[in-house]
PDB file of N, CA and C in Angstrom:
ATOM      1  N   MET V   1     -17.073 242.642 124.773  1.00 73.00           N
ATOM      2  CA  MET V   1     -17.561 243.217 126.019  1.00 73.00           C
ATOM      3  C   MET V   1     -18.711 244.169 125.692  1.00 73.00           C
ATOM      4  N   ASP V   2     -19.783 244.093 126.464  1.00 84.00           N
ATOM      5  CA  ASP V   2     -20.938 244.959 126.239  1.00 84.00           C
ATOM      6  C   ASP V   2     -20.696 246.355 126.828  1.00 84.00           C
ATOM      7  N   SER V   3     -21.620 247.272 126.584  1.00 83.00           N
ATOM      8  CA  SER V   3     -21.433 248.655 127.036  1.00 83.00           C
ATOM      9  C   SER V   3     -21.367 248.763 128.553  1.00 83.00           C
ATOM     10  N   VAL V   4     -22.116 247.930 129.284  1.00 85.00           N
ATOM     11  CA  VAL V   4     -22.045 247.960 130.746  1.00 85.00           C
ATOM     12  C   VAL V   4     -20.655 247.520 131.198  1.00 85.00           C
ATOM     13  N   GLY V   5     -20.134 246.468 130.604  1.00 88.00           N
ATOM     14  CA  GLY V   5     -18.797 245.992 130.945  1.00 88.00           C
ATOM     15  C   GLY V   5     -17.722 247.021 130.642  1.00 88.00           C
ATOM     16  N   ILE V   6     -17.830 247.660 129.497  1.00 89.00           N
ATOM     17  CA  ILE V   6     -16.873 248.703 129.121  1.00 89.00           C
ATOM     18  C   ILE V   6     -16.949 249.855 130.114  1.00 89.00           C
ATOM     19  N   PHE V   7     -18.173 250.263 130.448  1.00 88.00           N
ATOM     20  CA  PHE V   7     -18.347 251.374 131.380  1.00 88.00           C
ATOM     21  C   PHE V   7     -17.780 251.023 132.756  1.00 88.00           C
ATOM     22  N   LYS V   8     -18.076 249.824 133.257  1.00 88.00           N
ATOM     23  CA  LYS V   8     -17.556 249.411 134.564  1.00 88.00           C
ATOM     24  C   LYS V   8     -16.030 249.401 134.577  1.00 88.00           C
ATOM     25  N   ALA V   9     -15.421 248.944 133.492  1.00 90.00           N
ATOM     26  CA  ALA V   9     -13.956 248.940 133.396  1.00 90.00           C
ATOM     27  C   ALA V   9     -13.407 250.362 133.433  1.00 90.00           C
ATOM     28  N   MET V  10     -14.082 251.285 132.772  1.00 90.00           N
ATOM     29  CA  MET V  10     -13.653 252.687 132.788  1.00 90.00           C
ATOM     30  C   MET V  10     -13.730 253.246 134.203  1.00 90.00           C
ATOM     31  N   VAL V  11     -14.812 252.954 134.913  1.00 88.00           N
ATOM     32  CA  VAL V  11     -14.987 253.463 136.273  1.00 88.00           C
ATOM     33  C   VAL V  11     -13.915 252.869 137.188  1.00 88.00           C
ATOM     34  N   ARG V  12     -13.665 251.558 137.084  1.00 88.00           N
ATOM     35  CA  ARG V  12     -12.630 250.930 137.911  1.00 88.00           C
ATOM     36  C   ARG V  12     -11.263 251.543 137.654  1.00 88.00           C
ATOM     37  N   ALA V  13     -11.035 251.969 136.414  1.00 90.00           N
ATOM     38  CA  ALA V  13      -9.754 252.588 136.060  1.00 90.00           C
ATOM     39  C   ALA V  13      -9.709 254.069 136.422  1.00 90.00           C
ATOM     40  N   GLY V  14     -10.777 254.575 137.017  1.00 88.00           N
ATOM     41  CA  GLY V  14     -10.811 255.990 137.405  1.00 88.00           C
ATOM     42  C   GLY V  14     -11.035 256.923 136.231  1.00 88.00           C
ATOM     43  N   LYS V  15     -11.652 256.441 135.173  1.00 90.00           N
ATOM     44  CA  LYS V  15     -11.873 257.237 133.963  1.00 90.00           C
ATOM     45  C   LYS V  15     -13.360 257.402 133.688  1.00 90.00           C
ATOM     46  N   PHE V  16     -14.050 258.020 134.633  1.00 86.00           N
ATOM     47  CA  PHE V  16     -15.480 258.277 134.446  1.00 86.00           C
ATOM     48  C   PHE V  16     -15.635 259.319 133.341  1.00 86.00           C
ATOM     49  N   PRO V  17     -16.396 259.012 132.292  1.00 86.00           N
ATOM     50  CA  PRO V  17     -16.519 259.948 131.166  1.00 86.00           C
ATOM     51  C   PRO V  17     -17.238 261.225 131.559  1.00 86.00           C
ATOM     52  N   HIS V  18     -16.819 262.339 130.985  1.00 85.00           N
ATOM     53  CA  HIS V  18     -17.474 263.620 131.293  1.00 85.00           C
ATOM     54  C   HIS V  18     -18.779 263.785 130.523  1.00 85.00           C
ATOM     55  N   ALA V  19     -18.960 263.009 129.470  1.00 84.00           N
ATOM     56  CA  ALA V  19     -20.194 263.086 128.680  1.00 84.00           C
ATOM     57  C   ALA V  19     -20.377 261.760 127.947  1.00 84.00           C
ATOM     58  N   MET V  20     -21.645 261.432 127.697  1.00 85.00           N
ATOM     59  CA  MET V  20     -21.958 260.222 126.950  1.00 85.00           C
ATOM     60  C   MET V  20     -23.170 260.505 126.087  1.00 85.00           C
ATOM     61  N   LEU V  21     -23.190 259.932 124.915  1.00 83.00           N
ATOM     62  CA  LEU V  21     -24.350 260.015 124.037  1.00 83.00           C
ATOM     63  C   LEU V  21     -24.930 258.614 123.948  1.00 83.00           C
ATOM     64  N   LEU V  22     -26.160 258.468 124.423  1.00 84.00           N
ATOM     65  CA  LEU V  22     -26.805 257.160 124.455  1.00 84.00           C
ATOM     66  C   LEU V  22     -27.996 257.157 123.524  1.00 84.00           C
ATOM     67  N   GLU V  23     -28.128 256.085 122.757  1.00 82.00           N
ATOM     68  CA  GLU V  23     -29.222 255.982 121.807  1.00 82.00           C
ATOM     69  C   GLU V  23     -29.570 254.515 121.623  1.00 82.00           C
ATOM     70  N   GLY V  24     -30.829 254.264 121.363  1.00 85.00           N
ATOM     71  CA  GLY V  24     -31.255 252.915 121.029  1.00 85.00           C
ATOM     72  C   GLY V  24     -31.908 252.187 122.184  1.00 85.00           C
ATOM     73  N   PRO V  25     -32.242 250.930 121.954  1.00 89.00           N
ATOM     74  CA  PRO V  25     -32.915 250.133 122.982  1.00 89.00           C
ATOM     75  C   PRO V  25     -32.044 250.015 124.236  1.00 89.00           C
ATOM     76  N   GLY V  26     -32.642 250.221 125.369  1.00 89.00           N
ATOM     77  CA  GLY V  26     -31.915 250.111 126.628  1.00 89.00           C
ATOM     78  C   GLY V  26     -31.172 251.360 127.037  1.00 89.00           C
ATOM     79  N   ALA V  27     -31.219 252.410 126.223  1.00 88.00           N
ATOM     80  CA  ALA V  27     -30.475 253.624 126.541  1.00 88.00           C
ATOM     81  C   ALA V  27     -30.950 254.266 127.841  1.00 88.00           C
ATOM     82  N   LYS V  28     -32.256 254.253 128.070  1.00 89.00           N
ATOM     83  CA  LYS V  28     -32.793 254.865 129.288  1.00 89.00           C
ATOM     84  C   LYS V  28     -32.313 254.110 130.526  1.00 89.00           C
ATOM     85  N   ASP V  29     -32.352 252.786 130.470  1.00 92.00           N
ATOM     86  CA  ASP V  29     -31.882 251.985 131.594  1.00 92.00           C
ATOM     87  C   ASP V  29     -30.382 252.172 131.815  1.00 92.00           C
ATOM     88  N   PHE V  30     -29.622 252.219 130.735  1.00 93.00           N
ATOM     89  CA  PHE V  30     -28.178 252.410 130.863  1.00 93.00           C
ATOM     90  C   PHE V  30     -27.878 253.800 131.423  1.00 93.00           C
ATOM     91  N   ALA V  31     -28.641 254.802 131.006  1.00 92.00           N
ATOM     92  CA  ALA V  31     -28.454 256.154 131.537  1.00 92.00           C
ATOM     93  C   ALA V  31     -28.704 256.174 133.046  1.00 92.00           C
ATOM     94  N   GLN V  32     -29.731 255.455 133.492  1.00 94.00           N
ATOM     95  CA  GLN V  32     -30.006 255.366 134.933  1.00 94.00           C
ATOM     96  C   GLN V  32     -28.856 254.676 135.652  1.00 94.00           C
ATOM     97  N   PHE V  33     -28.301 253.638 135.051  1.00 94.00           N
ATOM     98  CA  PHE V  33     -27.153 252.928 135.624  1.00 94.00           C
ATOM     99  C   PHE V  33     -25.948 253.860 135.739  1.00 94.00           C
ATOM    100  N   VAL V  34     -25.679 254.638 134.697  1.00 94.00           N
ATOM    101  CA  VAL V  34     -24.554 255.576 134.700  1.00 94.00           C
ATOM    102  C   VAL V  34     -24.764 256.640 135.785  1.00 94.00           C
ATOM    103  N   ALA V  35     -25.974 257.186 135.856  1.00 94.00           N
ATOM    104  CA  ALA V  35     -26.268 258.218 136.852  1.00 94.00           C
ATOM    105  C   ALA V  35     -26.128 257.661 138.260  1.00 94.00           C
ATOM    106  N   THR V  36     -26.614 256.456 138.487  1.00 96.00           N
ATOM    107  CA  THR V  36     -26.496 255.836 139.806  1.00 96.00           C
ATOM    108  C   THR V  36     -25.027 255.619 140.161  1.00 96.00           C
ATOM    109  N   THR V  37     -24.253 255.183 139.206  1.00 94.00           N
ATOM    110  CA  THR V  37     -22.820 254.998 139.425  1.00 94.00           C
ATOM    111  C   THR V  37     -22.158 256.317 139.800  1.00 94.00           C
ATOM    112  N   ALA V  38     -22.569 257.396 139.154  1.00 93.00           N
ATOM    113  CA  ALA V  38     -21.972 258.706 139.407  1.00 93.00           C
ATOM    114  C   ALA V  38     -22.236 259.200 140.830  1.00 93.00           C
ATOM    115  N   VAL V  39     -23.399 258.895 141.377  1.00 96.00           N
ATOM    116  CA  VAL V  39     -23.741 259.418 142.701  1.00 96.00           C
ATOM    117  C   VAL V  39     -23.435 258.439 143.831  1.00 96.00           C
ATOM    118  N   CYS V  40     -23.132 257.195 143.518  1.00 95.00           N
ATOM    119  CA  CYS V  40     -22.877 256.170 144.532  1.00 95.00           C
ATOM    120  C   CYS V  40     -21.695 256.577 145.412  1.00 95.00           C
ATOM    121  N   THR V  41     -21.833 256.348 146.722  1.00 95.00           N
ATOM    122  CA  THR V  41     -20.783 256.725 147.666  1.00 95.00           C
ATOM    123  C   THR V  41     -19.906 255.547 148.080  1.00 95.00           C
ATOM    124  N   ALA V  42     -20.177 254.358 147.597  1.00 93.00           N
ATOM    125  CA  ALA V  42     -19.398 253.169 147.954  1.00 93.00           C
ATOM    126  C   ALA V  42     -18.152 253.050 147.088  1.00 93.00           C
ATOM    127  N   ALA V  43     -17.231 252.231 147.537  1.00 88.00           N
ATOM    128  CA  ALA V  43     -16.001 252.015 146.776  1.00 88.00           C
ATOM    129  C   ALA V  43     -16.283 251.225 145.506  1.00 88.00           C
ATOM    130  N   GLU V  44     -17.113 250.205 145.596  1.00 88.00           N
ATOM    131  CA  GLU V  44     -17.488 249.396 144.429  1.00 88.00           C
ATOM    132  C   GLU V  44     -18.806 249.933 143.897  1.00 88.00           C
ATOM    133  N   LYS V  45     -18.780 250.618 142.777  1.00 89.00           N
ATOM    134  CA  LYS V  45     -19.936 251.344 142.261  1.00 89.00           C
ATOM    135  C   LYS V  45     -20.652 250.603 141.148  1.00 89.00           C
ATOM    136  N   PRO V  46     -21.931 250.695 141.005  1.00 92.00           N
ATOM    137  CA  PRO V  46     -22.885 251.151 142.014  1.00 92.00           C
ATOM    138  C   PRO V  46     -23.194 250.016 142.985  1.00 92.00           C
ATOM    139  N   CYS V  47     -23.276 250.355 144.261  1.00 95.00           N
ATOM    140  CA  CYS V  47     -23.475 249.316 145.278  1.00 95.00           C
ATOM    141  C   CYS V  47     -24.941 248.914 145.406  1.00 95.00           C
ATOM    142  N   GLY V  48     -25.845 249.852 145.120  1.00 95.00           N
ATOM    143  CA  GLY V  48     -27.267 249.565 145.246  1.00 95.00           C
ATOM    144  C   GLY V  48     -27.770 249.604 146.670  1.00 95.00           C
ATOM    145  N   GLN V  49     -26.876 249.852 147.626  1.00 97.00           N
ATOM    146  CA  GLN V  49     -27.238 249.822 149.036  1.00 97.00           C
ATOM    147  C   GLN V  49     -27.131 251.169 149.743  1.00 97.00           C
ATOM    148  N   CYS V  50     -26.237 252.029 149.289  1.00 97.00           N
ATOM    149  CA  CYS V  50     -26.040 253.317 149.972  1.00 97.00           C
ATOM    150  C   CYS V  50     -27.260 254.210 149.755  1.00 97.00           C
ATOM    151  N   ALA V  51     -27.338 255.276 150.554  1.00 97.00           N
ATOM    152  CA  ALA V  51     -28.483 256.185 150.464  1.00 97.00           C
ATOM    153  C   ALA V  51     -28.601 256.791 149.065  1.00 97.00           C
ATOM    154  N   ALA V  52     -27.473 257.117 148.448  1.00 97.00           N
ATOM    155  CA  ALA V  52     -27.505 257.715 147.111  1.00 97.00           C
ATOM    156  C   ALA V  52     -28.056 256.734 146.081  1.00 97.00           C
ATOM    157  N   CYS V  53     -27.641 255.479 146.151  1.00 97.00           N
ATOM    158  CA  CYS V  53     -28.154 254.462 145.220  1.00 97.00           C
ATOM    159  C   CYS V  53     -29.647 254.239 145.426  1.00 97.00           C
ATOM    160  N   ARG V  54     -30.075 254.220 146.681  1.00 97.00           N
ATOM    161  CA  ARG V  54     -31.501 254.007 146.952  1.00 97.00           C
ATOM    162  C   ARG V  54     -32.329 255.185 146.436  1.00 97.00           C
ATOM    163  N   LYS V  55     -31.827 256.415 146.623  1.00 97.00           N
ATOM    164  CA  LYS V  55     -32.540 257.589 146.093  1.00 97.00           C
ATOM    165  C   LYS V  55     -32.586 257.540 144.572  1.00 97.00           C
ATOM    166  N   ALA V  56     -31.487 257.137 143.952  1.00 97.00           N
ATOM    167  CA  ALA V  56     -31.445 257.036 142.486  1.00 97.00           C
ATOM    168  C   ALA V  56     -32.459 256.006 142.005  1.00 97.00           C
ATOM    169  N   ALA V  57     -32.535 254.875 142.682  1.00 96.00           N
ATOM    170  CA  ALA V  57     -33.485 253.828 142.301  1.00 96.00           C
ATOM    171  C   ALA V  57     -34.927 254.297 142.436  1.00 96.00           C
ATOM    172  N   ASP V  58     -35.168 255.182 143.401  1.00 96.00           N
ATOM    173  CA  ASP V  58     -36.515 255.730 143.619  1.00 96.00           C
ATOM    174  C   ASP V  58     -36.782 256.969 142.763  1.00 96.00           C
ATOM    175  N   HIS V  59     -35.828 257.322 141.901  1.00 94.00           N
ATOM    176  CA  HIS V  59     -35.913 258.530 141.058  1.00 94.00           C
ATOM    177  C   HIS V  59     -36.114 259.771 141.915  1.00 94.00           C
ATOM    178  N   ALA V  60     -35.406 259.810 143.045  1.00 96.00           N
ATOM    179  CA  ALA V  60     -35.549 260.917 143.986  1.00 96.00           C
ATOM    180  C   ALA V  60     -34.213 261.581 144.319  1.00 96.00           C
ATOM    181  N   HIS V  61     -33.153 261.240 143.605  1.00 97.00           N
ATOM    182  CA  HIS V  61     -31.858 261.853 143.900  1.00 97.00           C
ATOM    183  C   HIS V  61     -31.814 263.251 143.286  1.00 97.00           C
ATOM    184  N   PRO V  62     -31.462 264.266 144.087  1.00 96.00           N
ATOM    185  CA  PRO V  62     -31.490 265.645 143.576  1.00 96.00           C
ATOM    186  C   PRO V  62     -30.457 265.939 142.489  1.00 96.00           C
ATOM    187  N   ASP V  63     -29.430 265.117 142.366  1.00 94.00           N
ATOM    188  CA  ASP V  63     -28.403 265.352 141.347  1.00 94.00           C
ATOM    189  C   ASP V  63     -28.657 264.612 140.041  1.00 94.00           C
ATOM    190  N   ILE V  64     -29.749 263.874 139.969  1.00 94.00           N
ATOM    191  CA  ILE V  64     -30.091 263.155 138.733  1.00 94.00           C
ATOM    192  C   ILE V  64     -31.342 263.795 138.157  1.00 94.00           C
ATOM    193  N   LEU V  65     -31.169 264.465 137.034  1.00 87.00           N
ATOM    194  CA  LEU V  65     -32.266 265.184 136.391  1.00 87.00           C
ATOM    195  C   LEU V  65     -32.510 264.608 135.002  1.00 87.00           C
ATOM    196  N   PRO V  66     -33.559 263.829 134.843  1.00 85.00           N
ATOM    197  CA  PRO V  66     -33.825 263.254 133.511  1.00 85.00           C
ATOM    198  C   PRO V  66     -34.421 264.287 132.558  1.00 85.00           C
ATOM    199  N   PHE V  67     -34.031 264.192 131.321  1.00 81.00           N
ATOM    200  CA  PHE V  67     -34.584 265.022 130.255  1.00 81.00           C
ATOM    201  C   PHE V  67     -35.067 264.084 129.163  1.00 81.00           C
ATOM    202  N   TYR V  68     -36.240 264.367 128.628  1.00 79.00           N
ATOM    203  CA  TYR V  68     -36.810 263.498 127.606  1.00 79.00           C
ATOM    204  C   TYR V  68     -37.131 264.307 126.360  1.00 79.00           C
ATOM    205  N   PRO V  69     -36.907 263.729 125.179  1.00 81.00           N
ATOM    206  CA  PRO V  69     -37.249 264.427 123.943  1.00 81.00           C
ATOM    207  C   PRO V  69     -38.764 264.603 123.824  1.00 81.00           C
ATOM    208  N   VAL V  70     -39.158 265.611 123.059  1.00 81.00           N
ATOM    209  CA  VAL V  70     -40.581 265.900 122.896  1.00 81.00           C
ATOM    210  C   VAL V  70     -40.960 265.888 121.417  1.00 81.00           C
ATOM    211  N   GLY V  71     -42.245 265.760 121.167  1.00 82.00           N
ATOM    212  CA  GLY V  71     -42.762 265.838 119.810  1.00 82.00           C
ATOM    213  C   GLY V  71     -42.629 264.533 119.055  1.00 82.00           C
ATOM    214  N   ALA V  72     -43.227 264.541 117.871  1.00 83.00           N
ATOM    215  CA  ALA V  72     -43.248 263.344 117.019  1.00 83.00           C
ATOM    216  C   ALA V  72     -41.840 262.951 116.574  1.00 83.00           C
ATOM    217  N   LYS V  73     -40.966 263.945 116.411  1.00 80.00           N
ATOM    218  CA  LYS V  73     -39.602 263.655 115.961  1.00 80.00           C
ATOM    219  C   LYS V  73     -38.657 263.376 117.124  1.00 80.00           C
ATOM    220  N   LYS V  74     -39.197 263.406 118.350  1.00 82.00           N
ATOM    221  CA  LYS V  74     -38.398 263.125 119.548  1.00 82.00           C
ATOM    222  C   LYS V  74     -37.153 264.004 119.607  1.00 82.00           C
ATOM    223  N   GLN V  75     -37.373 265.300 119.577  1.00 85.00           N
ATOM    224  CA  GLN V  75     -36.270 266.252 119.603  1.00 85.00           C
ATOM    225  C   GLN V  75     -36.218 266.970 120.951  1.00 85.00           C
ATOM    226  N   TYR V  76     -35.060 267.550 121.244  1.00 82.00           N
ATOM    227  CA  TYR V  76     -34.891 268.357 122.443  1.00 82.00           C
ATOM    228  C   TYR V  76     -34.992 269.827 122.053  1.00 82.00           C
ATOM    229  N   PRO V  77     -35.921 270.569 122.667  1.00 84.00           N
ATOM    230  CA  PRO V  77     -35.993 272.006 122.388  1.00 84.00           C
ATOM    231  C   PRO V  77     -34.706 272.701 122.839  1.00 84.00           C
ATOM    232  N   VAL V  78     -34.379 273.820 122.221  1.00 87.00           N
ATOM    233  CA  VAL V  78     -33.163 274.570 122.532  1.00 87.00           C
ATOM    234  C   VAL V  78     -33.088 274.890 124.024  1.00 87.00           C
ATOM    235  N   GLU V  79     -34.178 275.280 124.630  1.00 86.00           N
ATOM    236  CA  GLU V  79     -34.182 275.614 126.053  1.00 86.00           C
ATOM    237  C   GLU V  79     -33.818 274.407 126.917  1.00 86.00           C
ATOM    238  N   THR V  80     -34.247 273.237 126.523  1.00 82.00           N
ATOM    239  CA  THR V  80     -33.903 272.026 127.270  1.00 82.00           C
ATOM    240  C   THR V  80     -32.403 271.769 127.181  1.00 82.00           C
ATOM    241  N   VAL V  81     -31.834 271.919 125.998  1.00 82.00           N
ATOM    242  CA  VAL V  81     -30.405 271.726 125.808  1.00 82.00           C
ATOM    243  C   VAL V  81     -29.635 272.744 126.633  1.00 82.00           C
ATOM    244  N   ARG V  82     -30.100 273.961 126.702  1.00 86.00           N
ATOM    245  CA  ARG V  82     -29.427 274.974 127.521  1.00 86.00           C
ATOM    246  C   ARG V  82     -29.455 274.596 128.999  1.00 86.00           C
ATOM    247  N   GLN V  83     -30.555 274.031 129.446  1.00 81.00           N
ATOM    248  CA  GLN V  83     -30.649 273.581 130.833  1.00 81.00           C
ATOM    249  C   GLN V  83     -29.650 272.464 131.119  1.00 81.00           C
ATOM    250  N   ILE V  84     -29.513 271.565 130.177  1.00 77.00           N
ATOM    251  CA  ILE V  84     -28.591 270.435 130.360  1.00 77.00           C
ATOM    252  C   ILE V  84     -27.180 270.957 130.442  1.00 77.00           C
TER     253      ILE V  84
END
């Protein structure tokens, strides 16, 4: 089972993780999927149709705050980590 399948099974079981560490190819897309799932208001998550899913897809949901590493080494400054 791939990471999306594992994550969906966790959500269906009512075990949404409190934290996740994502790395590698596709991590940004998977992070967006996780965030959309977290804010979705439908019973079957993510529905892609509710107002929250549409805002997430438009990168306009107020509860989804992306953070990106900076510099050549792609690191997070201490202040960014404190914000998170």
